[in-house]
Amino acid sequence: MSRIGDLPIAIPEKVEVTVNGQQVKVKGPLGELEKTFKPGININVSEGEIIVNRNGEDITARSMHGLVRSLIEGMVEGVNKGFEKKLEMVGVGYNAQVQGKNLKLEVGYSHPVIIEPEGEISFEVEKNTNITVKGIDKQRVGDTAAKIREVRKPEPYKGKGIKYVGEHIRRKVGKTG
């Protein structure tokens, strides 16, 4: 019994959900998302809510039940409100700029690093050090933010690098001598 999978998903007023077999289309004020799920899960739309049920009690259906419900809930929230991840840059001379749709990072390398957005992802930069990644697809927003962080991970001695806002970096003590 999946505690998450059994919960219905409320559909907001501005959001339109279409189910065609295993394919789910969610359309809202911010855009449209489409995803196809594996067989073994039934998705029904009725009276302003989405209900996810599984066909049998085999292990794949049970394991997919809660996952499918969470993914659909993320799609509904994404087209209605959107998702964002915030990162901050720590270090002397580190800065970021938006050039067209691309993000240009200067993080101590001999060349600037340019990151191109995937799909509907957009970037915002405040004070040259705070980066916000926005989009309607939760997975793409997280992947893009992780890609940006990967350019210069925070190092444990001084904490220089790109980190998520609110992320705690474990610090090490330097050499004594």
PDB file of C-alpha atoms in Angstrom, residues 1-174:
ATOM      1  CA  MET A   1       0.000   0.000   0.000  1.00  0.00           C
ATOM      2  CA  SER A   2       1.515   3.293  -1.109  1.00  0.00           C
ATOM      3  CA  ARG A   3       0.697   6.139   1.236  1.00  0.00           C
ATOM      4  CA  ILE A   4       1.844   8.735  -1.291  1.00  0.00           C
ATOM      5  CA  GLY A   5       0.310   7.038  -4.338  1.00  0.00           C
ATOM      6  CA  ASP A   6      -3.161   6.818  -2.783  1.00  0.00           C
ATOM      7  CA  LEU A   7      -3.478  10.584  -2.250  1.00  0.00           C
ATOM      8  CA  PRO A   8      -5.441  12.446  -4.958  1.00  0.00           C
ATOM      9  CA  ILE A   9      -3.834  15.411  -6.746  1.00  0.00           C
ATOM     10  CA  ALA A  10      -5.940  18.593  -6.790  1.00  0.00           C
ATOM     11  CA  ILE A  11      -6.033  20.367 -10.156  1.00  0.00           C
ATOM     12  CA  PRO A  12      -5.886  24.198  -9.856  1.00  0.00           C
ATOM     13  CA  GLU A  13      -8.380  26.311 -11.839  1.00  0.00           C
ATOM     14  CA  LYS A  14      -5.978  27.475 -14.562  1.00  0.00           C
ATOM     15  CA  VAL A  15      -4.500  24.006 -15.192  1.00  0.00           C
ATOM     16  CA  GLU A  16      -5.816  21.549 -17.777  1.00  0.00           C
ATOM     17  CA  VAL A  17      -4.905  17.834 -17.581  1.00  0.00           C
ATOM     18  CA  THR A  18      -5.366  15.350 -20.428  1.00  0.00           C
ATOM     19  CA  VAL A  19      -4.754  11.609 -20.026  1.00  0.00           C
ATOM     20  CA  ASN A  20      -4.446   9.401 -23.109  1.00  0.00           C
ATOM     21  CA  GLY A  21      -3.590   5.862 -21.994  1.00  0.00           C
ATOM     22  CA  GLN A  22      -0.206   6.164 -20.272  1.00  0.00           C
ATOM     23  CA  GLN A  23       0.509   9.657 -21.628  1.00  0.00           C
ATOM     24  CA  VAL A  24      -0.253  12.679 -19.428  1.00  0.00           C
ATOM     25  CA  LYS A  25      -0.381  16.256 -20.761  1.00  0.00           C
ATOM     26  CA  VAL A  26      -0.560  19.137 -18.317  1.00  0.00           C
ATOM     27  CA  LYS A  27      -1.214  22.634 -19.644  1.00  0.00           C
ATOM     28  CA  GLY A  28      -1.129  25.761 -17.507  1.00  0.00           C
ATOM     29  CA  PRO A  29      -0.392  29.489 -17.502  1.00  0.00           C
ATOM     30  CA  LEU A  30       3.402  28.985 -17.588  1.00  0.00           C
ATOM     31  CA  GLY A  31       3.534  26.331 -20.307  1.00  0.00           C
ATOM     32  CA  GLU A  32       2.864  22.711 -21.165  1.00  0.00           C
ATOM     33  CA  LEU A  33       4.473  19.457 -19.982  1.00  0.00           C
ATOM     34  CA  GLU A  34       4.012  15.961 -21.368  1.00  0.00           C
ATOM     35  CA  LYS A  35       5.196  12.639 -19.954  1.00  0.00           C
ATOM     36  CA  THR A  36       4.601   8.978 -20.823  1.00  0.00           C
ATOM     37  CA  PHE A  37       4.587   6.441 -17.993  1.00  0.00           C
ATOM     38  CA  LYS A  38       5.172   2.682 -18.038  1.00  0.00           C
ATOM     39  CA  PRO A  39       2.158   0.344 -18.053  1.00  0.00           C
ATOM     40  CA  GLY A  40       0.945  -1.006 -14.715  1.00  0.00           C
ATOM     41  CA  ILE A  41      -0.444   2.295 -13.451  1.00  0.00           C
ATOM     42  CA  ASN A  42      -3.916   3.726 -14.164  1.00  0.00           C
ATOM     43  CA  ILE A  43      -4.276   7.517 -14.227  1.00  0.00           C
ATOM     44  CA  ASN A  44      -7.796   8.972 -14.047  1.00  0.00           C
ATOM     45  CA  VAL A  45      -9.016  12.581 -14.057  1.00  0.00           C
ATOM     46  CA  SER A  46     -12.349  13.279 -12.376  1.00  0.00           C
ATOM     47  CA  GLU A  47     -14.016  16.215 -10.613  1.00  0.00           C
ATOM     48  CA  GLY A  48     -10.975  18.475 -10.433  1.00  0.00           C
ATOM     49  CA  GLU A  49      -8.504  15.876  -9.194  1.00  0.00           C
ATOM     50  CA  ILE A  50      -6.155  13.219 -10.535  1.00  0.00           C
ATOM     51  CA  ILE A  51      -6.285   9.719  -9.060  1.00  0.00           C
ATOM     52  CA  VAL A  52      -3.412   7.277  -9.584  1.00  0.00           C
ATOM     53  CA  ASN A  53      -4.080   3.532  -9.100  1.00  0.00           C
ATOM     54  CA  ARG A  54      -1.975   0.470  -9.809  1.00  0.00           C
ATOM     55  CA  ASN A  55      -3.160  -2.536 -11.817  1.00  0.00           C
ATOM     56  CA  GLY A  56      -1.681  -5.302  -9.696  1.00  0.00           C
ATOM     57  CA  GLU A  57       0.410  -6.055  -6.670  1.00  0.00           C
ATOM     58  CA  ASP A  58       3.621  -6.963  -8.505  1.00  0.00           C
ATOM     59  CA  ILE A  59       6.766  -5.231  -7.295  1.00  0.00           C
ATOM     60  CA  THR A  60       7.191  -2.910 -10.305  1.00  0.00           C
ATOM     61  CA  ALA A  61       3.624  -1.603 -10.069  1.00  0.00           C
ATOM     62  CA  ARG A  62       3.985  -1.048  -6.324  1.00  0.00           C
ATOM     63  CA  SER A  63       7.291   0.768  -6.705  1.00  0.00           C
ATOM     64  CA  MET A  64       6.003   2.957  -9.564  1.00  0.00           C
ATOM     65  CA  HIS A  65       2.744   3.933  -7.818  1.00  0.00           C
ATOM     66  CA  GLY A  66       4.096   6.678  -5.536  1.00  0.00           C
ATOM     67  CA  LEU A  67       6.678   7.790  -8.093  1.00  0.00           C
ATOM     68  CA  VAL A  68       4.107   8.372 -10.850  1.00  0.00           C
ATOM     69  CA  ARG A  69       1.870  10.324  -8.475  1.00  0.00           C
ATOM     70  CA  SER A  70       4.788  12.528  -7.352  1.00  0.00           C
ATOM     71  CA  LEU A  71       5.884  13.176 -10.942  1.00  0.00           C
ATOM     72  CA  ILE A  72       2.358  14.188 -11.994  1.00  0.00           C
ATOM     73  CA  GLU A  73       2.058  16.452  -8.942  1.00  0.00           C
ATOM     74  CA  GLY A  74       5.349  18.103  -9.944  1.00  0.00           C
ATOM     75  CA  MET A  75       4.049  18.639 -13.481  1.00  0.00           C
ATOM     76  CA  VAL A  76       0.856  20.291 -12.178  1.00  0.00           C
ATOM     77  CA  GLU A  77       2.810  22.548  -9.801  1.00  0.00           C
ATOM     78  CA  GLY A  78       5.369  23.402 -12.497  1.00  0.00           C
ATOM     79  CA  VAL A  79       2.898  24.662 -15.104  1.00  0.00           C
ATOM     80  CA  ASN A  80       0.988  26.590 -12.421  1.00  0.00           C
ATOM     81  CA  LYS A  81       3.734  28.157 -10.239  1.00  0.00           C
ATOM     82  CA  GLY A  82       7.069  27.046 -11.712  1.00  0.00           C
ATOM     83  CA  PHE A  83      10.228  25.938  -9.926  1.00  0.00           C
ATOM     84  CA  GLU A  84      13.425  27.740  -9.044  1.00  0.00           C
ATOM     85  CA  LYS A  85      16.811  26.935  -7.542  1.00  0.00           C
ATOM     86  CA  LYS A  86      19.092  29.613  -6.129  1.00  0.00           C
ATOM     87  CA  LEU A  87      22.872  29.438  -6.111  1.00  0.00           C
ATOM     88  CA  GLU A  88      25.496  31.805  -4.748  1.00  0.00           C
ATOM     89  CA  MET A  89      29.115  32.329  -5.742  1.00  0.00           C
ATOM     90  CA  VAL A  90      31.769  32.802  -3.066  1.00  0.00           C
ATOM     91  CA  GLY A  91      35.221  33.983  -4.099  1.00  0.00           C
ATOM     92  CA  VAL A  92      37.174  37.056  -5.107  1.00  0.00           C
ATOM     93  CA  GLY A  93      36.614  37.895  -8.772  1.00  0.00           C
ATOM     94  CA  TYR A  94      33.840  35.334  -9.225  1.00  0.00           C
ATOM     95  CA  ASN A  95      30.885  36.727 -11.136  1.00  0.00           C
ATOM     96  CA  ALA A  96      28.034  35.713 -13.396  1.00  0.00           C
ATOM     97  CA  GLN A  97      26.210  37.454 -16.245  1.00  0.00           C
ATOM     98  CA  VAL A  98      23.261  36.607 -18.448  1.00  0.00           C
ATOM     99  CA  GLN A  99      24.118  36.968 -22.148  1.00  0.00           C
ATOM    100  CA  GLY A 100      20.986  36.485 -24.213  1.00  0.00           C
ATOM    101  CA  LYS A 101      19.658  33.173 -22.882  1.00  0.00           C
ATOM    102  CA  ASN A 102      23.082  31.850 -21.846  1.00  0.00           C
ATOM    103  CA  LEU A 103      24.796  32.170 -18.474  1.00  0.00           C
ATOM    104  CA  LYS A 104      28.427  33.337 -18.470  1.00  0.00           C
ATOM    105  CA  LEU A 105      30.465  32.386 -15.391  1.00  0.00           C
ATOM    106  CA  GLU A 106      33.887  33.745 -14.465  1.00  0.00           C
ATOM    107  CA  VAL A 107      35.144  31.506 -11.670  1.00  0.00           C
ATOM    108  CA  GLY A 108      38.930  31.662 -11.735  1.00  0.00           C
ATOM    109  CA  TYR A 109      39.618  29.724 -14.924  1.00  0.00           C
ATOM    110  CA  SER A 110      41.601  31.212 -17.814  1.00  0.00           C
ATOM    111  CA  HIS A 111      38.375  31.392 -19.830  1.00  0.00           C
ATOM    112  CA  PRO A 112      34.741  32.175 -19.007  1.00  0.00           C
ATOM    113  CA  VAL A 113      32.382  29.188 -18.768  1.00  0.00           C
ATOM    114  CA  ILE A 114      29.171  29.511 -20.785  1.00  0.00           C
ATOM    115  CA  ILE A 115      26.140  27.422 -19.847  1.00  0.00           C
ATOM    116  CA  GLU A 116      23.297  27.063 -22.334  1.00  0.00           C
ATOM    117  CA  PRO A 117      19.795  26.467 -20.944  1.00  0.00           C
ATOM    118  CA  GLU A 118      17.849  23.318 -21.845  1.00  0.00           C
ATOM    119  CA  GLY A 119      14.285  23.802 -23.053  1.00  0.00           C
ATOM    120  CA  GLU A 120      12.338  26.463 -21.174  1.00  0.00           C
ATOM    121  CA  ILE A 121      14.965  27.113 -18.463  1.00  0.00           C
ATOM    122  CA  SER A 122      15.816  30.759 -17.741  1.00  0.00           C
ATOM    123  CA  PHE A 123      18.530  32.411 -15.661  1.00  0.00           C
ATOM    124  CA  GLU A 124      18.489  35.510 -13.462  1.00  0.00           C
ATOM    125  CA  VAL A 125      21.546  37.091 -11.834  1.00  0.00           C
ATOM    126  CA  GLU A 126      21.519  39.524  -8.896  1.00  0.00           C
ATOM    127  CA  LYS A 127      24.614  41.411  -7.690  1.00  0.00           C
ATOM    128  CA  ASN A 128      26.799  39.350 -10.089  1.00  0.00           C
ATOM    129  CA  THR A 129      27.015  36.516  -7.521  1.00  0.00           C
ATOM    130  CA  ASN A 130      23.464  35.225  -6.933  1.00  0.00           C
ATOM    131  CA  ILE A 131      22.088  32.980  -9.687  1.00  0.00           C
ATOM    132  CA  THR A 132      18.457  31.873  -9.962  1.00  0.00           C
ATOM    133  CA  VAL A 133      17.509  29.001 -12.285  1.00  0.00           C
ATOM    134  CA  LYS A 134      13.798  29.015 -13.209  1.00  0.00           C
ATOM    135  CA  GLY A 135      11.591  26.687 -15.226  1.00  0.00           C
ATOM    136  CA  ILE A 136       8.452  24.540 -15.266  1.00  0.00           C
ATOM    137  CA  ASP A 137      10.157  21.124 -15.313  1.00  0.00           C
ATOM    138  CA  LYS A 138      11.437  20.287 -11.816  1.00  0.00           C
ATOM    139  CA  GLN A 139      14.006  17.779 -13.060  1.00  0.00           C
ATOM    140  CA  ARG A 140      15.515  20.124 -15.657  1.00  0.00           C
ATOM    141  CA  VAL A 141      15.757  22.968 -13.125  1.00  0.00           C
ATOM    142  CA  GLY A 142      17.603  20.704 -10.681  1.00  0.00           C
ATOM    143  CA  ASP A 143      19.883  19.261 -13.374  1.00  0.00           C
ATOM    144  CA  THR A 144      20.809  22.722 -14.676  1.00  0.00           C
ATOM    145  CA  ALA A 145      21.511  24.000 -11.149  1.00  0.00           C
ATOM    146  CA  ALA A 146      23.698  20.936 -10.502  1.00  0.00           C
ATOM    147  CA  LYS A 147      25.565  21.586 -13.772  1.00  0.00           C
ATOM    148  CA  ILE A 148      26.269  25.174 -12.690  1.00  0.00           C
ATOM    149  CA  ARG A 149      27.474  24.018  -9.250  1.00  0.00           C
ATOM    150  CA  GLU A 150      29.710  21.404 -10.926  1.00  0.00           C
ATOM    151  CA  VAL A 151      31.673  24.158 -12.733  1.00  0.00           C
ATOM    152  CA  ARG A 152      33.343  25.135  -9.440  1.00  0.00           C
ATOM    153  CA  LYS A 153      32.310  23.069  -6.414  1.00  0.00           C
ATOM    154  CA  PRO A 154      32.834  24.710  -3.013  1.00  0.00           C
ATOM    155  CA  GLU A 155      36.197  23.744  -1.576  1.00  0.00           C
ATOM    156  CA  PRO A 156      36.436  22.792   2.114  1.00  0.00           C
ATOM    157  CA  TYR A 157      39.255  25.122   3.239  1.00  0.00           C
ATOM    158  CA  LYS A 158      37.998  28.602   2.352  1.00  0.00           C
ATOM    159  CA  GLY A 159      34.539  27.715   1.029  1.00  0.00           C
ATOM    160  CA  LYS A 160      35.192  29.286  -2.387  1.00  0.00           C
ATOM    161  CA  GLY A 161      33.018  28.078  -5.245  1.00  0.00           C
ATOM    162  CA  ILE A 162      29.388  27.879  -6.341  1.00  0.00           C
ATOM    163  CA  LYS A 163      26.923  26.528  -3.782  1.00  0.00           C
ATOM    164  CA  TYR A 164      23.179  26.329  -3.282  1.00  0.00           C
ATOM    165  CA  VAL A 165      21.672  29.031  -1.073  1.00  0.00           C
ATOM    166  CA  GLY A 166      21.409  27.571   2.424  1.00  0.00           C
ATOM    167  CA  GLU A 167      23.860  24.733   1.704  1.00  0.00           C
ATOM    168  CA  HIS A 168      26.310  24.092   4.529  1.00  0.00           C
ATOM    169  CA  ILE A 169      29.883  23.413   3.446  1.00  0.00           C
ATOM    170  CA  ARG A 170      31.909  21.224   5.806  1.00  0.00           C
ATOM    171  CA  ARG A 171      35.074  23.139   6.545  1.00  0.00           C
ATOM    172  CA  LYS A 172      38.502  21.646   7.216  1.00  0.00           C
ATOM    173  CA  VAL A 173      41.223  23.102   9.369  1.00  0.00           C
ATOM    174  CA  GLY A 174      44.378  24.032   7.461  1.00  0.00           C
TER     175      GLY A 174
END
